[in-house]
Amino acid sequence: MSHQTPAPGALDAPGGPVGALGNPPERILMLPGPSNLHPRVRQALGAPLVGHKDPYFLELMERVTAQLRCLFQTVYSATFALPATGGSGMDAALINLLEPGDAVVVGVCGFFGERMVDIAQRVGARATVVQSPWGQPLDPEDIRRALERSEAKVVAVVHGETSTGVCQPLEEIAHAARAQGALLVVDAVASLGGVSLPCDALGVDVCFSGSQKCLSAPPGLAPITLSPAAMARILGRRQRVPSFYFDLTLHARYWSTEHIYHHTAPVLNVYALHQALCLIEEEGLEARFARHRLHARAATAGLEALGLHLLPEPAHRLASVLAVLVPEGVAEAPVRDVLATEFQLDISGGLGAYAGRLWRIGIMGHSAQRRNVALLLNGLEVALRRQGYHPRPGAALEAAEAVYAGAG
Amino acid sequence: MSHQTPAPGALDAPGGPVGALGNPPERILMLPGPSNLHPRVRQALGAPLVGHKDPYFLELMERVTAQLRCLFQTVYSATFALPATGGSGMDAALINLLEPGDAVVVGVCGFFGERMVDIAQRVGARATVVQSPWGQPLDPEDIRRALERSEAKVVAVVHGETSTGVCQPLEEIAHAARAQGALLVVDAVASLGGVSLPCDALGVDVCFSGSQKCLSAPPGLAPITLSPAAMARILGRRQRVPSFYFDLTLHARYWSTEHIYHHTAPVLNVYALHQALCLIEEEGLEARFARHRLHARAATAGLEALGLHLLPEPAHRLASVLAVLVPEGVAEAPVRDVLATEFQLDISGGLGAYAGRLWRIGIMGHSAQRRNVALLLNGLEVALRRQGYHPRPGAALEAAEAVYAGAG
């Protein structure tokens, strides 16, 4: 690690000042986050900065918390945006709910499930891991048995596993959690706002996400919601939360109508999130979910017409992230390079065990558009042909168009 | 706390959608943070969003880390911006350096010193508190004795105590820390970029700040630097850091030239920070410190001409935050209200024990301008007169002008 060797710092640099880097390129983001920003969201970032105690900002917080309740489909008021990027919700949820020695059941069927185990162990909890192979969802029966045996009062699963493109059904897991009196924690970083997740109806106790995925706000905020039972567990801890910044009881007070000061909010990020949530409100949640499904189906039809296969079975595919297996004889990274350099379109590679074996394509928020799907399929066809892989010309676009025509 | 009572959520709201809040007002921010943004920083936020693994963004990270080394006056490469607001640096520093049972000496002479004690206790460290009255700096001799008695290997102090306007001299404390083989942790949230703080020359091991104060970038990032000794202590921990998001070894790897993925960076905030650091580079650190001193002296001369008194003695005043005692018979909040509503200029009240007894005025970054100082003094004179407090008309502006003339 470079920090071990104190490198000659910029202070000593003979070249003098570091200097400004030129402007960033304009990319089409079909990554599993971040997604492209709507012009209104970009515009919101340019509005005048106010202080974090300004009456305008306090009113904005109240709008945003109400909007987030709609998004999470919850009536609970401990619903707000943590002042840190997507990954922070997982940390905050587990650090607050778990104490040293506590039992927790963690479902692992991909990279982010593994991270939950890591965090649970960091705080000294006893994690019982329930696994399924990458690309398959968890078996709720396994969760039920693990809860019974471990007597854990918390179970944590990933709703949209962005590393595998799997959408985890939650009904039966929620049922198992309720039966054991355990709180259900759901990572919805890759799904919230793109895939239906009615927290109250399902019985989700803690759900967290990121601003930069299906919400299409800039990265920098982590929406989160807690049920009264989850908050009661935190208030009843034996030891205090080992972090001031992530103490969720303090965030709940800051976002309540009392607005008790806790931190300097990332004010401009909240402006942008508010606009992104206004756009969601205008579109309507159901219409938005349908849009994500439509573009995911069209893209999938095109990918299959190219002869490609998705990792998960059709029944468990996440609309917001398509995990596409790299075919035999094709090199993964050069295909992305063609898309990136010749089409200014970004997709992602695989994580962990699937590095080099998957492409991961985001169908998220403002990026989920017909013209982007068309360009993606066109670019993939060109890139695959470079590697001697010959799909039937135009088949991918034709298959996608058939989906759009059917939906028309 | 409102989260205890599940309020009727927006889903049930008879009024339907929450709807957009209108545009924020344009404020002159003479708060102790955030400060106003330079137009170039605002513009940077509007640049196209790229992914956090985009080659452009990786190159930007390398520029920013080099720029931050200049700012912290360090050659150490473990220098980066945490993806969370100002307060997160304190949490991250103490959570990483301290384990349950560790001894730590914490200097407390204001609100933020108290928060350091709180965090140390949250992680289970044994904190020895060295106090001085609010408005006075710590006595280095007290620190030396506490280190000797407690055998603590970490000592934490606040450089610019924004709650009291005190600038803590660090030379002797650093000397005491070195003599005991203890690491020196410095909170520079309110001072970095406005007041000189040569980390390497002083022997500061961990220093953290916020983007939204003297740097005049938007809130949302916490610049931090660690010495090799500090990083070695973290790498040598008995237990893992009880947070994944704030594990500083992972941030150091992400910001190193290896760029090992840790989190989705708040990309646009980093664009803005880069522009803010470019502006600092163009101005020059010494010139910038001199500018902060000049406007602080002019504002102070004006305040004193109004018959007001600053809380700290002249020798220990922080240039970036002026803590002004509310005179007998004057109500604190109404004065701020006049400034806010009639001059669109924001200053802050007191914290903790000094709530209602202090005004706190930020002289920070892009807000530290002659025209802002003039408007502040004019507004204060008007506001004070409303309460039957009668300074000699024009005396404040005259006194400030004399300072500017002398500097001319």
mmCIF file of C-alpha atoms in Angstrom, chain B residues 56-227:
data_model
loop_
_atom_site.group_PDB
_atom_site.id
_atom_site.type_symbol
_atom_site.label_atom_id
_atom_site.label_comp_id
_atom_site.label_asym_id
_atom_site.label_seq_id
_atom_site.Cartn_x
_atom_site.Cartn_y
_atom_site.Cartn_z
ATOM 1 C CA TYR B 56 -10.934 10.463 -15.449
ATOM 2 C CA PHE B 57 -12.081 10.114 -11.879
ATOM 3 C CA LEU B 58 -9.056 8.034 -10.850
ATOM 4 C CA GLU B 59 -6.785 10.738 -12.270
ATOM 5 C CA LEU B 60 -8.826 13.346 -10.427
ATOM 6 C CA MET B 61 -8.343 11.451 -7.162
ATOM 7 C CA GLU B 62 -4.590 11.563 -7.694
ATOM 8 C CA ARG B 63 -4.683 15.323 -8.254
ATOM 9 C CA VAL B 64 -6.856 15.840 -5.207
ATOM 10 C CA THR B 65 -4.649 13.752 -2.927
ATOM 11 C CA ALA B 66 -1.610 15.749 -4.101
ATOM 12 C CA GLN B 67 -3.470 19.001 -3.518
ATOM 13 C CA LEU B 68 -4.552 17.895 -0.063
ATOM 14 C CA ARG B 69 -0.946 17.097 0.837
ATOM 15 C CA CYS B 70 -0.077 20.707 -0.013
ATOM 16 C CA LEU B 71 -2.964 21.910 2.093
ATOM 17 C CA PHE B 72 -2.039 19.788 5.124
ATOM 18 C CA GLN B 73 1.638 20.626 4.506
ATOM 19 C CA THR B 74 2.549 16.966 4.592
ATOM 20 C CA VAL B 75 4.473 14.601 2.360
ATOM 21 C CA TYR B 76 2.546 11.528 3.498
ATOM 22 C CA SER B 77 0.451 9.810 0.912
ATOM 23 C CA ALA B 78 -2.317 8.624 3.256
ATOM 24 C CA THR B 79 -4.061 11.931 2.603
ATOM 25 C CA PHE B 80 -7.524 11.903 1.100
ATOM 26 C CA ALA B 81 -11.141 13.043 1.428
ATOM 27 C CA LEU B 82 -13.550 10.858 3.378
ATOM 28 C CA PRO B 83 -16.937 10.485 1.669
ATOM 29 C CA ALA B 84 -18.975 12.113 4.448
ATOM 30 C CA THR B 85 -19.347 15.571 5.988
ATOM 31 C CA GLY B 86 -16.901 17.393 8.277
ATOM 32 C CA GLY B 87 -17.831 15.636 11.504
ATOM 33 C CA SER B 88 -16.950 12.252 10.073
ATOM 34 C CA GLY B 89 -13.217 12.872 10.268
ATOM 35 C CA MET B 90 -13.342 12.950 14.055
ATOM 36 C CA ASP B 91 -15.298 9.713 14.160
ATOM 37 C CA ALA B 92 -13.028 7.991 11.672
ATOM 38 C CA ALA B 93 -9.811 9.136 13.375
ATOM 39 C CA LEU B 94 -10.810 8.006 16.854
ATOM 40 C CA ILE B 95 -12.604 4.803 15.812
ATOM 41 C CA ASN B 96 -9.499 3.716 13.895
ATOM 42 C CA LEU B 97 -6.868 4.712 16.451
ATOM 43 C CA LEU B 98 -8.607 3.539 19.619
ATOM 44 C CA GLU B 99 -9.665 0.108 20.807
ATOM 45 C CA PRO B 100 -11.626 -0.859 23.901
ATOM 46 C CA GLY B 101 -9.491 -0.233 26.977
ATOM 47 C CA ASP B 102 -6.992 2.050 25.241
ATOM 48 C CA ALA B 103 -5.984 5.172 27.110
ATOM 49 C CA VAL B 104 -6.389 8.495 25.348
ATOM 50 C CA VAL B 105 -5.888 12.082 26.470
ATOM 51 C CA VAL B 106 -8.492 14.507 25.124
ATOM 52 C CA GLY B 107 -8.187 18.251 25.377
ATOM 53 C CA VAL B 108 -11.530 19.949 25.998
ATOM 54 C CA CYS B 109 -12.069 23.675 25.809
ATOM 55 C CA GLY B 110 -15.309 23.739 23.895
ATOM 56 C CA PHE B 111 -18.108 21.840 22.198
ATOM 57 C CA PHE B 112 -16.028 19.825 19.774
ATOM 58 C CA GLY B 113 -13.524 18.728 22.399
ATOM 59 C CA GLU B 114 -16.478 17.316 24.299
ATOM 60 C CA ARG B 115 -17.560 15.407 21.217
ATOM 61 C CA MET B 116 -14.131 13.776 21.031
ATOM 62 C CA VAL B 117 -14.596 12.507 24.578
ATOM 63 C CA ASP B 118 -18.015 11.170 23.597
ATOM 64 C CA ILE B 119 -16.583 9.246 20.632
ATOM 65 C CA ALA B 120 -13.635 7.890 22.632
ATOM 66 C CA GLN B 121 -16.088 6.565 25.214
ATOM 67 C CA ARG B 122 -18.320 5.062 22.543
ATOM 68 C CA VAL B 123 -15.451 2.897 21.319
ATOM 69 C CA GLY B 124 -14.642 1.870 24.881
ATOM 70 C CA ALA B 125 -11.415 3.841 25.306
ATOM 71 C CA ARG B 126 -10.415 5.247 28.709
ATOM 72 C CA ALA B 127 -10.417 9.001 28.129
ATOM 73 C CA THR B 128 -8.419 11.305 30.386
ATOM 74 C CA VAL B 129 -9.933 14.735 29.927
ATOM 75 C CA VAL B 130 -7.761 17.828 30.155
ATOM 76 C CA GLN B 131 -9.910 20.919 30.407
ATOM 77 C CA SER B 132 -9.628 24.626 30.146
ATOM 78 C CA PRO B 133 -12.461 27.119 30.504
ATOM 79 C CA TRP B 134 -14.415 27.839 27.324
ATOM 80 C CA GLY B 135 -12.670 30.711 25.584
ATOM 81 C CA GLN B 136 -9.168 29.750 26.673
ATOM 82 C CA PRO B 137 -6.721 27.357 25.047
ATOM 83 C CA LEU B 138 -5.425 24.241 26.763
ATOM 84 C CA ASP B 139 -2.332 24.408 28.929
ATOM 85 C CA PRO B 140 0.282 22.143 27.281
ATOM 86 C CA GLU B 141 1.682 21.364 30.711
ATOM 87 C CA ASP B 142 -1.676 19.802 31.681
ATOM 88 C CA ILE B 143 -1.519 17.667 28.563
ATOM 89 C CA ARG B 144 2.048 16.615 29.344
ATOM 90 C CA ARG B 145 1.134 15.548 32.872
ATOM 91 C CA ALA B 146 -1.994 13.691 31.707
ATOM 92 C CA LEU B 147 0.026 11.812 29.101
ATOM 93 C CA GLU B 148 2.640 10.885 31.673
ATOM 94 C CA ARG B 149 0.126 9.669 34.230
ATOM 95 C CA SER B 150 -2.209 7.830 31.835
ATOM 96 C CA GLU B 151 0.531 6.409 29.594
ATOM 97 C CA ALA B 152 -1.869 7.150 26.734
ATOM 98 C CA LYS B 153 -0.482 6.639 23.253
ATOM 99 C CA VAL B 154 -2.984 9.006 21.647
ATOM 100 C CA VAL B 155 -3.738 12.645 22.425
ATOM 101 C CA ALA B 156 -6.511 14.536 20.658
ATOM 102 C CA VAL B 157 -7.062 18.280 20.561
ATOM 103 C CA VAL B 158 -9.038 20.819 18.545
ATOM 104 C CA HIS B 159 -6.987 23.346 16.566
ATOM 105 C CA GLY B 160 -9.755 25.809 15.793
ATOM 106 C CA GLU B 161 -12.518 25.472 18.390
ATOM 107 C CA THR B 162 -15.458 26.883 16.456
ATOM 108 C CA SER B 163 -17.626 26.981 19.586
ATOM 109 C CA THR B 164 -15.320 29.498 21.303
ATOM 110 C CA GLY B 165 -13.251 31.100 18.539
ATOM 111 C CA VAL B 166 -10.024 29.891 20.134
ATOM 112 C CA CYS B 167 -6.980 28.869 18.121
ATOM 113 C CA GLN B 168 -5.041 26.260 20.065
ATOM 114 C CA PRO B 169 -1.233 26.589 19.851
ATOM 115 C CA LEU B 170 0.106 23.159 18.975
ATOM 116 C CA GLU B 171 3.922 23.317 19.278
ATOM 117 C CA GLU B 172 4.214 22.442 22.955
ATOM 118 C CA ILE B 173 1.451 19.857 22.844
ATOM 119 C CA ALA B 174 3.205 18.206 19.917
ATOM 120 C CA HIS B 175 6.427 18.259 21.900
ATOM 121 C CA ALA B 176 4.726 16.611 24.879
ATOM 122 C CA ALA B 177 3.177 13.966 22.633
ATOM 123 C CA ARG B 178 6.533 13.155 21.038
ATOM 124 C CA ALA B 179 8.205 12.924 24.433
ATOM 125 C CA GLN B 180 5.681 10.265 25.491
ATOM 126 C CA GLY B 181 5.618 8.456 22.161
ATOM 127 C CA ALA B 182 1.975 9.408 21.708
ATOM 128 C CA LEU B 183 0.227 10.155 18.445
ATOM 129 C CA LEU B 184 -1.194 13.652 18.054
ATOM 130 C CA VAL B 185 -4.700 13.924 16.571
ATOM 131 C CA VAL B 186 -5.842 17.393 15.539
ATOM 132 C CA ASP B 187 -9.344 18.554 14.628
ATOM 133 C CA ALA B 188 -8.834 21.261 12.005
ATOM 134 C CA VAL B 189 -12.428 21.363 10.775
ATOM 135 C CA ALA B 190 -12.748 25.101 11.325
ATOM 136 C CA SER B 191 -9.173 26.106 10.518
ATOM 137 C CA LEU B 192 -7.642 24.130 7.640
ATOM 138 C CA GLY B 193 -7.058 26.370 4.651
ATOM 139 C CA GLY B 194 -7.667 29.532 6.647
ATOM 140 C CA VAL B 195 -5.033 29.301 9.376
ATOM 141 C CA SER B 196 -1.538 27.855 9.007
ATOM 142 C CA LEU B 197 -1.240 24.258 10.154
ATOM 143 C CA PRO B 198 1.983 22.680 8.907
ATOM 144 C CA CYS B 199 1.263 19.080 9.900
ATOM 145 C CA ASP B 200 4.681 17.573 9.231
ATOM 146 C CA ALA B 201 6.661 20.443 10.723
ATOM 147 C CA LEU B 202 4.545 20.367 13.866
ATOM 148 C CA GLY B 203 4.461 16.593 14.122
ATOM 149 C CA VAL B 204 0.706 16.119 13.758
ATOM 150 C CA ASP B 205 -0.113 12.438 13.157
ATOM 151 C CA VAL B 206 -3.766 12.662 12.177
ATOM 152 C CA CYS B 207 -5.484 15.819 11.024
ATOM 153 C CA PHE B 208 -9.002 16.109 9.656
ATOM 154 C CA SER B 209 -11.206 18.894 8.357
ATOM 155 C CA GLY B 210 -14.394 19.589 6.411
ATOM 156 C CA SER B 211 -14.865 20.702 2.830
ATOM 157 C CA GLN B 212 -17.377 23.448 3.619
ATOM 158 C CA LYS B 213 -15.437 25.797 5.894
ATOM 159 C CA CYS B 214 -12.191 27.574 4.944
ATOM 160 C CA LEU B 215 -11.978 25.510 1.740
ATOM 161 C CA SER B 216 -15.364 26.809 0.477
ATOM 162 C CA ALA B 217 -16.352 23.581 -1.222
ATOM 163 C CA PRO B 218 -19.848 22.177 -0.646
ATOM 164 C CA PRO B 219 -20.395 20.172 2.545
ATOM 165 C CA GLY B 220 -20.029 16.423 1.986
ATOM 166 C CA LEU B 221 -16.317 15.605 2.244
ATOM 167 C CA ALA B 222 -13.872 15.368 5.138
ATOM 168 C CA PRO B 223 -10.216 15.789 4.153
ATOM 169 C CA ILE B 224 -7.914 13.762 6.390
ATOM 170 C CA THR B 225 -4.204 12.941 6.598
ATOM 171 C CA LEU B 226 -2.390 10.220 8.533
ATOM 172 C CA SER B 227 1.293 9.862 9.314
#
